[in-house]
mmCIF file of C-alpha atoms in Angstrom:
data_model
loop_
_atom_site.group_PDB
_atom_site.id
_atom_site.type_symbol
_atom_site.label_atom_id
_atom_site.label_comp_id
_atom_site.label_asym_id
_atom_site.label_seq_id
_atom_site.Cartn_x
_atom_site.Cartn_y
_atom_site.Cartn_z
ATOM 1 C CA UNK A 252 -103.825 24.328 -67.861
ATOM 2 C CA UNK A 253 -100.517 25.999 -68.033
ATOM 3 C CA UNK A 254 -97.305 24.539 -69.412
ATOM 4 C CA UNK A 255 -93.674 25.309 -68.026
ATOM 5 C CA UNK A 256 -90.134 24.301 -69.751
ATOM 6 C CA UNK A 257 -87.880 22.869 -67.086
ATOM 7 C CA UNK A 258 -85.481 24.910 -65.507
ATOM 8 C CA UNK A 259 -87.354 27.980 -66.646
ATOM 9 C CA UNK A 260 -89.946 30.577 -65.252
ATOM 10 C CA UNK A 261 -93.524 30.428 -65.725
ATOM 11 C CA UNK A 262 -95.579 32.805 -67.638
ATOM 12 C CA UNK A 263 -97.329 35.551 -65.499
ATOM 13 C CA UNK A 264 -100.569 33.695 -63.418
ATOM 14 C CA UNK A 265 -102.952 36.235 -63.339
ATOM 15 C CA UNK A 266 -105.711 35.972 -60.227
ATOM 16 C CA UNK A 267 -108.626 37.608 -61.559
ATOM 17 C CA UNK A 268 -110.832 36.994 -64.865
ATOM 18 C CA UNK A 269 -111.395 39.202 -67.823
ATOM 19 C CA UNK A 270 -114.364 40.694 -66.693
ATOM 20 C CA UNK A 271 -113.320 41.777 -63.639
ATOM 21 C CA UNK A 272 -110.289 42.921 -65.078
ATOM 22 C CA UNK A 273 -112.844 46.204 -66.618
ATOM 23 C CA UNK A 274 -113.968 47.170 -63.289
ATOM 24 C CA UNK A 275 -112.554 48.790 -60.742
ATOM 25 C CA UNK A 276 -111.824 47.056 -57.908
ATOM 26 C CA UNK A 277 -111.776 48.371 -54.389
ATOM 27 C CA UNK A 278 -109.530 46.704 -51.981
ATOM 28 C CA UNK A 279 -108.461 44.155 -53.329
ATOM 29 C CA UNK A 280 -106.410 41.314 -51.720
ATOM 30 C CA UNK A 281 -105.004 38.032 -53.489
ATOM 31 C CA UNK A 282 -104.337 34.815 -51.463
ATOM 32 C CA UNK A 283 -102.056 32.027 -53.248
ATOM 33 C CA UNK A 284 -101.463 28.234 -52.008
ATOM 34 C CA UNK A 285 -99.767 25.937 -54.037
ATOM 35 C CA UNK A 286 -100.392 21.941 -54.774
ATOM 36 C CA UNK A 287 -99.603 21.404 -50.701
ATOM 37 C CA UNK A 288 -102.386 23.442 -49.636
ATOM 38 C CA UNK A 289 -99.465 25.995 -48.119
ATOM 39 C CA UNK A 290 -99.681 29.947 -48.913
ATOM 40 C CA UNK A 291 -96.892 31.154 -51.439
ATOM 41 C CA UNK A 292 -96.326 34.388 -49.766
ATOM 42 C CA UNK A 293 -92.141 33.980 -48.704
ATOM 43 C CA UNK A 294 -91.263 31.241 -50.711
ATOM 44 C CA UNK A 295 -87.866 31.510 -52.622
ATOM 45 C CA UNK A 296 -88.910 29.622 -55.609
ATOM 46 C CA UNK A 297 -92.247 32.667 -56.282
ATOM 47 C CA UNK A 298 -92.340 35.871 -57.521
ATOM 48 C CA UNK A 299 -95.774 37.821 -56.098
ATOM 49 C CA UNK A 300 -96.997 41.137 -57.326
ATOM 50 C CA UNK A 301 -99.441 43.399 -55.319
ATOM 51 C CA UNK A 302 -101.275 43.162 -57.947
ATOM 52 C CA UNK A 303 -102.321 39.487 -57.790
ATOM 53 C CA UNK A 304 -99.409 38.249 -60.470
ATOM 54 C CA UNK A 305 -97.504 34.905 -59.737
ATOM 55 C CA UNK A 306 -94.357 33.391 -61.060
ATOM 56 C CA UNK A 307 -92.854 30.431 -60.437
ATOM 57 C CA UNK A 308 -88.977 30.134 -60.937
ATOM 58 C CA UNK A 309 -86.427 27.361 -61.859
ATOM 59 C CA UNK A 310 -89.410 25.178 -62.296
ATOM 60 C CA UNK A 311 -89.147 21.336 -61.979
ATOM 61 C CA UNK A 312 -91.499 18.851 -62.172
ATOM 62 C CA UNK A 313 -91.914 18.175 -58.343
ATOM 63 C CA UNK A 314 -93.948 21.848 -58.203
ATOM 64 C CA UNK A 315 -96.304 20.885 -60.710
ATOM 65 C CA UNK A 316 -99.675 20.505 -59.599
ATOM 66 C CA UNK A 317 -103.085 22.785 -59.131
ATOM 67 C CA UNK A 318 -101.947 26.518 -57.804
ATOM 68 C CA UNK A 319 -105.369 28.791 -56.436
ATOM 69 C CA UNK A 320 -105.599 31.986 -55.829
ATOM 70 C CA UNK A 321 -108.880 33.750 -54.079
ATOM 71 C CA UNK A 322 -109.044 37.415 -54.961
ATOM 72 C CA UNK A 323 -111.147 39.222 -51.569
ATOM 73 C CA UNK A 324 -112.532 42.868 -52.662
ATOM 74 C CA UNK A 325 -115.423 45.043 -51.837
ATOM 75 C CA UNK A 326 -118.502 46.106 -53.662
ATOM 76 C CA UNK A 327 -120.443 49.096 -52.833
ATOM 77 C CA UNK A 328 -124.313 49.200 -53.598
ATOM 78 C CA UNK A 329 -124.990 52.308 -54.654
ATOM 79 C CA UNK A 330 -129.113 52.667 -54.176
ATOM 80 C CA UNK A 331 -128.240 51.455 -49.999
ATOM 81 C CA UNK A 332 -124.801 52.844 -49.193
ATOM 82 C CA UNK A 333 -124.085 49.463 -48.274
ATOM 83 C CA UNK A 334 -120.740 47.533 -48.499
ATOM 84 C CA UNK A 335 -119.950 43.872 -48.883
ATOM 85 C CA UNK A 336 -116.953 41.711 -49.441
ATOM 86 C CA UNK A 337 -116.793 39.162 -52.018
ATOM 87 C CA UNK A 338 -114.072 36.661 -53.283
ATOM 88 C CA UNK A 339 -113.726 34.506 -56.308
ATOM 89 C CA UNK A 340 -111.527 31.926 -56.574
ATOM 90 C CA UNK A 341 -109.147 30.875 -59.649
ATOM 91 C CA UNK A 342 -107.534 27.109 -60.042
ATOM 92 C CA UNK A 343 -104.640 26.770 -62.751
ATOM 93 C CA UNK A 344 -102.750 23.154 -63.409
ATOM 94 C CA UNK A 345 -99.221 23.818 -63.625
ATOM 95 C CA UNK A 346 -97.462 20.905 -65.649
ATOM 96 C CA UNK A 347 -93.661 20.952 -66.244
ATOM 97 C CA UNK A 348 -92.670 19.575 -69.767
ATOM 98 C CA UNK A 349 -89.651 19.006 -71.670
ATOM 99 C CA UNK A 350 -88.702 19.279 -75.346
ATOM 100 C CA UNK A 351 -88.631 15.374 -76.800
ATOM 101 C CA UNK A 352 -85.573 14.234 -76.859
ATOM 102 C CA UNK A 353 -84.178 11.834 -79.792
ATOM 103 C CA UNK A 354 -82.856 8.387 -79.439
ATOM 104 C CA UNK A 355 -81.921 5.704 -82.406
ATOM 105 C CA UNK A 356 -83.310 2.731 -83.556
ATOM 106 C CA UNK A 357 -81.025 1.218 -85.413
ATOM 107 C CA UNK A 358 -81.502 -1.655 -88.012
ATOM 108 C CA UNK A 359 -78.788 -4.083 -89.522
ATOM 109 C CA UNK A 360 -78.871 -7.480 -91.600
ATOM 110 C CA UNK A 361 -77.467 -10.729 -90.827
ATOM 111 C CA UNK A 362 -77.405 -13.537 -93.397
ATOM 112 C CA UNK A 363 -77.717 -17.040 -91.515
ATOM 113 C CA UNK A 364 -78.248 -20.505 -92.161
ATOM 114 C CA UNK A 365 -82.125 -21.182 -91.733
ATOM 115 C CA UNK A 366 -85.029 -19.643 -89.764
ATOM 116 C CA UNK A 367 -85.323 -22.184 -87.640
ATOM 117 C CA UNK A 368 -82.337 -22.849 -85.736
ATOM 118 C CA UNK A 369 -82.213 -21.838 -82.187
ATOM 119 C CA UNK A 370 -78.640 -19.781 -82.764
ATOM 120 C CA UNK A 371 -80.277 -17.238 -84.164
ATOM 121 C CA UNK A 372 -82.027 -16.435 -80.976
ATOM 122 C CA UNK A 373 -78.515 -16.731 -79.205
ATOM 123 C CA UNK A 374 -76.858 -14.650 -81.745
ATOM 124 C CA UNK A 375 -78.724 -11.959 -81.090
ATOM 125 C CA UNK A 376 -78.158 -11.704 -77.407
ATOM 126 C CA UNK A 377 -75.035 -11.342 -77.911
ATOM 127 C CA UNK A 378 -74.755 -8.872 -80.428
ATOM 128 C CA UNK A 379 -77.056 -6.411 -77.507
ATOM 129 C CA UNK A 380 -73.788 -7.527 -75.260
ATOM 130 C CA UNK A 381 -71.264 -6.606 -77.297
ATOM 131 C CA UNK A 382 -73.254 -3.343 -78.231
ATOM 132 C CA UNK A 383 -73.880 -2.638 -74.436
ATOM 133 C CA UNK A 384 -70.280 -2.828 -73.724
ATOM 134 C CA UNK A 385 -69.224 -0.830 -76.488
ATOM 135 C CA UNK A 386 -71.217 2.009 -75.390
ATOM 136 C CA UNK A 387 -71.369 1.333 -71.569
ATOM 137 C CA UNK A 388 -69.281 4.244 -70.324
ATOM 138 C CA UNK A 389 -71.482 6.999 -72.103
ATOM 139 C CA UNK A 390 -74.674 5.627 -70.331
ATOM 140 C CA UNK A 391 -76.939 5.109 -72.973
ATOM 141 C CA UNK A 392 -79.264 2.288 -72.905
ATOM 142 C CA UNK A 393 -79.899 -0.202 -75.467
ATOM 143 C CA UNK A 394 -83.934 -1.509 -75.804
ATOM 144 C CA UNK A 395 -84.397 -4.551 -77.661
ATOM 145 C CA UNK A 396 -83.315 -5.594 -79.237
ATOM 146 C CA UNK A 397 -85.947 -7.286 -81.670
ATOM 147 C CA UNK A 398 -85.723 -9.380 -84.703
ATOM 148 C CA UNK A 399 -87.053 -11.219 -87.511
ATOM 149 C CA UNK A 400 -86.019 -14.021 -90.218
ATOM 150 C CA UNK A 401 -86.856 -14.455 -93.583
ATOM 151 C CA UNK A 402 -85.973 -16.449 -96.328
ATOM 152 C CA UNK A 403 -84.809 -14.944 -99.476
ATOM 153 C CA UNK A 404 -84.549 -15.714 -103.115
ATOM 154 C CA UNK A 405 -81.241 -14.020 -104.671
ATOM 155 C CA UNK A 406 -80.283 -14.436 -107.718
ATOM 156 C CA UNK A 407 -76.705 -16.788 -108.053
ATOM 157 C CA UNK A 408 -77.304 -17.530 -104.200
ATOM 158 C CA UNK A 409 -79.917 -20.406 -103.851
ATOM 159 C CA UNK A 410 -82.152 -18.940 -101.121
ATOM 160 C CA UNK A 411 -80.622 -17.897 -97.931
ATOM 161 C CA UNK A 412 -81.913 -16.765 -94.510
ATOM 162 C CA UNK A 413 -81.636 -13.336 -93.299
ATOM 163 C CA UNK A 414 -81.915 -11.786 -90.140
ATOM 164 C CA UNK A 415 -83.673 -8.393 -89.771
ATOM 165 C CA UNK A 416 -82.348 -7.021 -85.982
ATOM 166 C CA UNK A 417 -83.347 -3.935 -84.864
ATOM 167 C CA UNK A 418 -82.486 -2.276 -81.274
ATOM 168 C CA UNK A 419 -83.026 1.098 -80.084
ATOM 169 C CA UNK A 420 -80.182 3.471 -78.182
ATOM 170 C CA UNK A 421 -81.228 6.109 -75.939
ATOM 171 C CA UNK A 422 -79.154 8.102 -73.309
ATOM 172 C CA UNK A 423 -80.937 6.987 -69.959
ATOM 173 C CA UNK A 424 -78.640 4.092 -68.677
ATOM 174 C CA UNK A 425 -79.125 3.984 -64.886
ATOM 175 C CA UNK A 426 -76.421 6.665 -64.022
ATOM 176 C CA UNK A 427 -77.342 9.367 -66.617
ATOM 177 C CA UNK A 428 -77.830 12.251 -63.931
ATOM 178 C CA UNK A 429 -74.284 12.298 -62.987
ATOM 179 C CA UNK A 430 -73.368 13.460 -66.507
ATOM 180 C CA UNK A 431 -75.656 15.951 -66.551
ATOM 181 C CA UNK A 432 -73.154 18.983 -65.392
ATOM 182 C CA UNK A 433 -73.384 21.676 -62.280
ATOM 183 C CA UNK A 434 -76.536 23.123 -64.351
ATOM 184 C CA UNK A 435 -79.563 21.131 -64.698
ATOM 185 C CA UNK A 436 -80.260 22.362 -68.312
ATOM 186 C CA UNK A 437 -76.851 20.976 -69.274
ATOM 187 C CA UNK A 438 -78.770 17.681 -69.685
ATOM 188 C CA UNK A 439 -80.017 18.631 -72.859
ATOM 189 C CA UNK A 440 -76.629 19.015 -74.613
ATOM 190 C CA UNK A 441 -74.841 16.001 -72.976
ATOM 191 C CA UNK A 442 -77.837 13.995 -74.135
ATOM 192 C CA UNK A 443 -77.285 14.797 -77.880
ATOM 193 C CA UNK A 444 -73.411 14.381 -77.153
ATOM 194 C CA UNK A 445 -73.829 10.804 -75.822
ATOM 195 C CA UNK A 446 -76.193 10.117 -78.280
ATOM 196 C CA UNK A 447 -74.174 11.159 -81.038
ATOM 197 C CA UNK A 448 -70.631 9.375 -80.031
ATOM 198 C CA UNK A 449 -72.870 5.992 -79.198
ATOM 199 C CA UNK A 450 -74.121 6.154 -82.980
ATOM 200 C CA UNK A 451 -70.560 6.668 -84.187
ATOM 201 C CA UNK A 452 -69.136 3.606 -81.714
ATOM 202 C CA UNK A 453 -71.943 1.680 -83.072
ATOM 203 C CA UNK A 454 -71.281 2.389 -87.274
ATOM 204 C CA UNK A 455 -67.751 2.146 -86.428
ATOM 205 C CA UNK A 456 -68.166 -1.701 -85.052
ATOM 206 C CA UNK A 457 -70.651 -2.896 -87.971
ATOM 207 C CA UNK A 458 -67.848 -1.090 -90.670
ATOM 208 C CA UNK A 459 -65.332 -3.306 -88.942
ATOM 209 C CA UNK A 460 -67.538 -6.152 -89.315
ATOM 210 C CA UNK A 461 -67.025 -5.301 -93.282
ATOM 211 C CA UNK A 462 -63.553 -5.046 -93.257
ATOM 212 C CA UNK A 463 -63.359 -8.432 -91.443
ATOM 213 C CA UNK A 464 -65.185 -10.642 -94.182
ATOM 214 C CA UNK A 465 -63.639 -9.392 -96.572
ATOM 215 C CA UNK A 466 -59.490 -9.606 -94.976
ATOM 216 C CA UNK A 467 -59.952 -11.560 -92.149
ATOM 217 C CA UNK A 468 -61.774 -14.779 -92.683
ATOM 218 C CA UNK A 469 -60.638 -17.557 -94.387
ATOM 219 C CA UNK A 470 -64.277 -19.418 -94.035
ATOM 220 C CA UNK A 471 -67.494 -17.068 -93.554
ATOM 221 C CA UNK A 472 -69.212 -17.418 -90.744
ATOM 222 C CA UNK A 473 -72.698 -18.953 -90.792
ATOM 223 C CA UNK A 474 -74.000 -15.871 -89.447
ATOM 224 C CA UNK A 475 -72.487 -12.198 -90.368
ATOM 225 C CA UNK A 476 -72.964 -9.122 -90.851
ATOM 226 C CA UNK A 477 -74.651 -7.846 -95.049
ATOM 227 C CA UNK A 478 -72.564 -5.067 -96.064
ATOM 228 C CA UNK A 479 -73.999 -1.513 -96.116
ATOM 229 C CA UNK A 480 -77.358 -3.143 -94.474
ATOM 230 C CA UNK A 481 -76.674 -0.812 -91.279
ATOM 231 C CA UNK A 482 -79.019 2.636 -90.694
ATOM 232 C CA UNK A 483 -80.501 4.668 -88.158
ATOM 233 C CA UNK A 484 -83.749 6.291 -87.597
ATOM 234 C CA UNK A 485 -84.003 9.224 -85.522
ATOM 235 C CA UNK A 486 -86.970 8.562 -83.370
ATOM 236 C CA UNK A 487 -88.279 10.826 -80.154
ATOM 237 C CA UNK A 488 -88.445 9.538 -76.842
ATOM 238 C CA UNK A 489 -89.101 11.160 -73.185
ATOM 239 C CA UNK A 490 -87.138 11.070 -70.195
ATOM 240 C CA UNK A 491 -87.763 8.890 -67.055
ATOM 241 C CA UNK A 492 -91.142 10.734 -65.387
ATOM 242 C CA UNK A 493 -92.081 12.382 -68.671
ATOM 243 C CA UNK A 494 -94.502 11.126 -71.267
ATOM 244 C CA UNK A 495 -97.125 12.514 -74.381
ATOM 245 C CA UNK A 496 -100.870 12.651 -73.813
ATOM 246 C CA UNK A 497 -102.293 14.210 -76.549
ATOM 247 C CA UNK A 498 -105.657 13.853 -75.245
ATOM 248 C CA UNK A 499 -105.483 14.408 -71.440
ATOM 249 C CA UNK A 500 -102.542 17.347 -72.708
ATOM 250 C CA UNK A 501 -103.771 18.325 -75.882
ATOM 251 C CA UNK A 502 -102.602 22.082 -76.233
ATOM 252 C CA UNK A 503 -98.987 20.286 -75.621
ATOM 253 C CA UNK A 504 -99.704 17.502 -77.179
ATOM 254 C CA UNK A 505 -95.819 17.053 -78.867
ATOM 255 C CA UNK A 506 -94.643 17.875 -75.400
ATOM 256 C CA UNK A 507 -93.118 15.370 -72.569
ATOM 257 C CA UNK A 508 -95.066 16.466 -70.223
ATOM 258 C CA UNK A 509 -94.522 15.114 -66.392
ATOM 259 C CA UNK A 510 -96.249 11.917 -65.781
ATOM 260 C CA UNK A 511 -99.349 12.542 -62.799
ATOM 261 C CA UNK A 512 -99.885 10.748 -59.622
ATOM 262 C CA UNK A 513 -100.852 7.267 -60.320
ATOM 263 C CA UNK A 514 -98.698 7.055 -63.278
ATOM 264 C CA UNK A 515 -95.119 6.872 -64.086
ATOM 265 C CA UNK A 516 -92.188 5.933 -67.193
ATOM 266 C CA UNK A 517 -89.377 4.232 -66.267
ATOM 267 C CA UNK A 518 -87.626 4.319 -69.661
ATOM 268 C CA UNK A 519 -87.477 6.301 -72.645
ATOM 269 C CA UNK A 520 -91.230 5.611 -73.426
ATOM 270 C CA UNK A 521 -93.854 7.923 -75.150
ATOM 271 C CA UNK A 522 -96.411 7.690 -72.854
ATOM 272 C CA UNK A 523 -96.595 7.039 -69.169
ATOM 273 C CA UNK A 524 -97.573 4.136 -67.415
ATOM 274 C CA UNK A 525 -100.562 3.697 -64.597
ATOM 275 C CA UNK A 526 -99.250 2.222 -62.039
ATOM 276 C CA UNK A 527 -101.402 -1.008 -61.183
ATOM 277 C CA UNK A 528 -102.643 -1.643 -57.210
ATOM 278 C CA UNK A 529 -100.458 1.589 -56.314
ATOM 279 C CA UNK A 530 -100.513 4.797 -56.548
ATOM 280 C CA UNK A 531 -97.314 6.631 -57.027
ATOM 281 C CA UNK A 532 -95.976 9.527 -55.084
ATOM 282 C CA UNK A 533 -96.172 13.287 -56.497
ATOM 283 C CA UNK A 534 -95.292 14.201 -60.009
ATOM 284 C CA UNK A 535 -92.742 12.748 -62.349
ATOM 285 C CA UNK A 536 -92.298 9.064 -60.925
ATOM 286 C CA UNK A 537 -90.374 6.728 -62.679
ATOM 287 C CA UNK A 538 -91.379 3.734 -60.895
ATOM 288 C CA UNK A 539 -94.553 2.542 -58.943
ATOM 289 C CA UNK A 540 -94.254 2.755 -54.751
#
């Protein structure tokens, strides 16, 4: 199995094994095909040595897939004078992977009246609006989001309800290629970017949310926001058509690699998906045929 970065080159592929690689070879001739079955000899995205050495540029996770190469060569028998030709044949799985990238789960605090009251639920819902609209232009996404409520005991405050809320931000909003830049690598940088200015957007709001209990509101609202309650946790994520295997992957086992036919990740998941009844198309599918 060999791993390639995006955008980058492979390492050398070598056709011919380390014993062979002591001998001396007489005529040799290397033959490469790639995961269509089609010889590599011409193609603009190779580079091919005479001696047997291929490299694959700008890779992207549509060329990943098994690349062979069958090394023909001669062999003399010394005792008869007699000469024979003889090939062997070398298979290497080409993956393309990216670096993780990092999205934010955030977490906030909401005191309300009781558990069980069904504007909780609604509450919710529309905090994710507000947050979606907030950070709408900069197409990141927001998961979630998910909550929980408990009832507290605090001293000098009888026992009120709280709601835990947590949602997740990451930077792959339907639209997210079109911000990438002229250079696919460029994707990397205006990921952090977006991902940075949406966590600002988002402390900003909540901080306002202080400022308005305190010089705002005559009468607190059953529901709002508990001061200084708001934090984010740096957590990695994969792009759409990558995912971690550490078991089917495991010497890239922190890696997103690309998801395989028959599987695929819509989202910023960890994993990829199998895709149920279908089988996708090719490498890196972010949704099932």
């Amino acid at each position: 199995d060999v791993y390639v970065k995006t955008s980058t080159s492979s390492p050398s592929l070598v056709c011919m094994d380390l014993s062979l690689s002591q001998e001396e070879i007489i005529d040799p001739k290397f033959s490469w095909t790639g995961p269509d079955g089609t010889s590599l000899e011409g193609q603009g995205h190779v580079n091919l040595t005479g001696n047997g050495e291929l490299v694959l540029v700008g890779f992207q996770e549509s060329m990943s897939g098994a690349y062979t190469c069958t090394l023909s060569h001669r062999i003399i028998e010394t005792s008869a004078q007699e000469e024979a030709e003889v090939s062997n044949t070398y298979r290497f799985m080409v993956y393309a992977y990216r670096e993780a990238d990092r999205a934010d789960r955030v977490s906030v605090r909401f005191t309300a009246r009781r558990c069980e009251l069904k504007a909780n639920a609604r509450f919710v819902e529309e905090l994710k609006k507000i947050v979606e609209d907030l950070i709408s232009d900069l197409m990141c996404a927001v998961e979630g989001p998910w909550y929980r409520c408990h009832s507290l005991e605090v001293p000098h405050r009888g026992s009120p309800s709280e709601l835990f809320v947590a949602f997740q931000v990451n930077p792959f909003a339907p639209g997210w290629e079109d911000l990438c830049g002229p250079v696919p690598r460029d994707c990397e940088d205006t990921a952090i970017q977006r991902t940075q200015e949406a966590r600002d957007r988002i402390a900003e709001f909540f901080r306002k949310q202080t400022y308005a209990l305190k010089h705002e509101f005559r009468t607190v609202p059953s529901i709002h926001y508990v001061e200084g309650s708001f934090s984010v946790t740096p957590i990695d994520s994969c792009r759409p058509g990558f995912g971690r295997d550490s078991v089917t992957h495991r010497s890239c086992s922190g890696c997103c690699v690309v998801c395989s036919p028959g599987m695929y990740s819509p989202d910023s998941a960890v994993s990829c998906r199998v895709c149920v009844g279908h089988r996708a198309v090719g490498y890196g599918a972010k949704s099932c045929p």
